[in-house]
Coordinates of C-alpha atoms in Angstrom, one line a residue:
X1 CA 25.4 149.3 106.0
X2 CA 24.6 149.0 102.0
X3 CA 26.6 152.1 101.3
X4 CA 29.7 151.1 103.5
X5 CA 29.7 147.5 101.7
X6 CA 29.8 149.6 98.0
X7 CA 32.1 151.8 99.3
X8 CA 34.4 149.1 100.3
X9 CA 33.6 147.2 96.8
X10 CA 34.5 150.4 94.6
X11 CA 37.9 150.5 96.6
X12 CA 38.6 146.9 96.4
X13 CA 38.6 147.6 92.5
X14 CA 40.2 150.8 92.3
X15 CA 43.5 150.0 94.0
X16 CA 44.2 147.3 91.4
X17 CA 43.3 149.6 88.2
X18 CA 45.2 152.2 89.6
X19 CA 48.4 150.4 90.4
X20 CA 48.2 148.9 86.9
X21 CA 49.0 152.6 85.4
X22 CA 52.4 152.9 87.6
X23 CA 55.4 150.7 86.9
X24 CA 58.2 150.3 89.2
X25 CA 61.5 150.2 88.3
X26 CA 64.2 152.5 86.5
X27 CA 62.4 154.4 84.0
X28 CA 65.0 152.7 81.4
X29 CA 63.2 149.1 82.6
X30 CA 60.0 150.3 82.5
X31 CA 60.2 151.9 79.1
X32 CA 62.4 148.7 77.5
X33 CA 59.6 146.3 79.3
X34 CA 56.7 148.5 78.0
X35 CA 58.2 148.0 73.9
X36 CA 59.6 144.3 74.3
X37 CA 57.0 142.1 76.1
X38 CA 54.2 142.8 74.1
X39 CA 55.8 141.8 71.3
X40 CA 57.4 138.4 73.1
X41 CA 54.6 136.1 71.1
X42 CA 55.2 137.4 67.7
X43 CA 57.5 136.2 64.9
X44 CA 59.6 139.5 64.7
X45 CA 63.3 138.7 65.5
X46 CA 64.4 139.4 69.1
X47 CA 66.9 141.9 67.9
X48 CA 64.4 144.2 65.7
X49 CA 62.3 144.2 68.7
X50 CA 64.9 145.2 71.3
X51 CA 66.0 147.8 68.3
X52 CA 62.9 149.4 68.0
X53 CA 62.3 149.1 71.7
X54 CA 65.5 151.3 72.1
X55 CA 64.3 153.8 69.3
X56 CA 61.3 154.4 71.1
X57 CA 62.7 154.9 74.4
X58 CA 65.1 157.1 72.9
X59 CA 64.8 160.4 75.2
X60 CA 65.0 157.5 78.5
X61 CA 68.2 156.1 77.1
X62 CA 69.5 159.4 76.3
X63 CA 68.9 160.7 80.1
X64 CA 70.3 157.3 81.6
X65 CA 73.6 157.8 79.4
X66 CA 73.8 161.6 80.8
X67 CA 73.6 159.8 84.4
X68 CA 76.4 157.7 83.8
X69 CA 78.6 160.3 82.2
X70 CA 81.1 159.9 85.5
X71 CA 81.6 156.2 85.0
X72 CA 84.4 155.0 82.9
X73 CA 83.6 154.4 79.4
X74 CA 84.4 150.7 79.2
X75 CA 82.1 150.2 82.0
X76 CA 79.0 152.2 80.5
X77 CA 79.8 150.1 77.1
X78 CA 79.4 146.9 79.0
X79 CA 76.3 147.7 80.8
X80 CA 74.5 149.1 77.5
X81 CA 75.8 145.6 75.5
X82 CA 74.5 143.3 79.0
X83 CA 71.0 145.2 79.1
X84 CA 70.8 144.9 75.3
X85 CA 71.5 141.3 75.2
X86 CA 69.6 140.4 78.4
X87 CA 66.5 141.6 76.9
X88 CA 67.2 139.5 73.7
X89 CA 67.4 136.6 75.7
X90 CA 64.6 137.4 77.8
X91 CA 62.6 137.3 74.5
X92 CA 64.2 134.1 73.2
X93 CA 63.9 132.4 76.6
X94 CA 59.9 133.0 76.8
X95 CA 58.9 132.2 73.5
X96 CA 60.9 128.6 74.0
X97 CA 59.2 128.4 77.3
X98 CA 55.9 129.2 75.2
X99 CA 57.1 126.7 72.7
X100 CA 57.5 124.2 75.1
X101 CA 54.2 124.5 76.7
X102 CA 52.3 123.5 73.3

């Protein structure tokens, strides 16, 4: 009985720890989240955070661009701008929400 309890206890803590290592979503979003979210509570301008994230995720951004070669050029440009703007807005909105809580 004690061994079964210990096994269950170990599994209970092992699953959440294992799940934290794996992020879900498109690789571009996972990488950009990893390089933007930790910097939300800093004083670094949101545009600089996003630009640095795109540089850090360069290989994944290139792969994403290669996957969209069949799309019209205007659509690709619009998607790129909207994604970049969304990350900038996300950082700014979270910062404002954090200030409002204080």
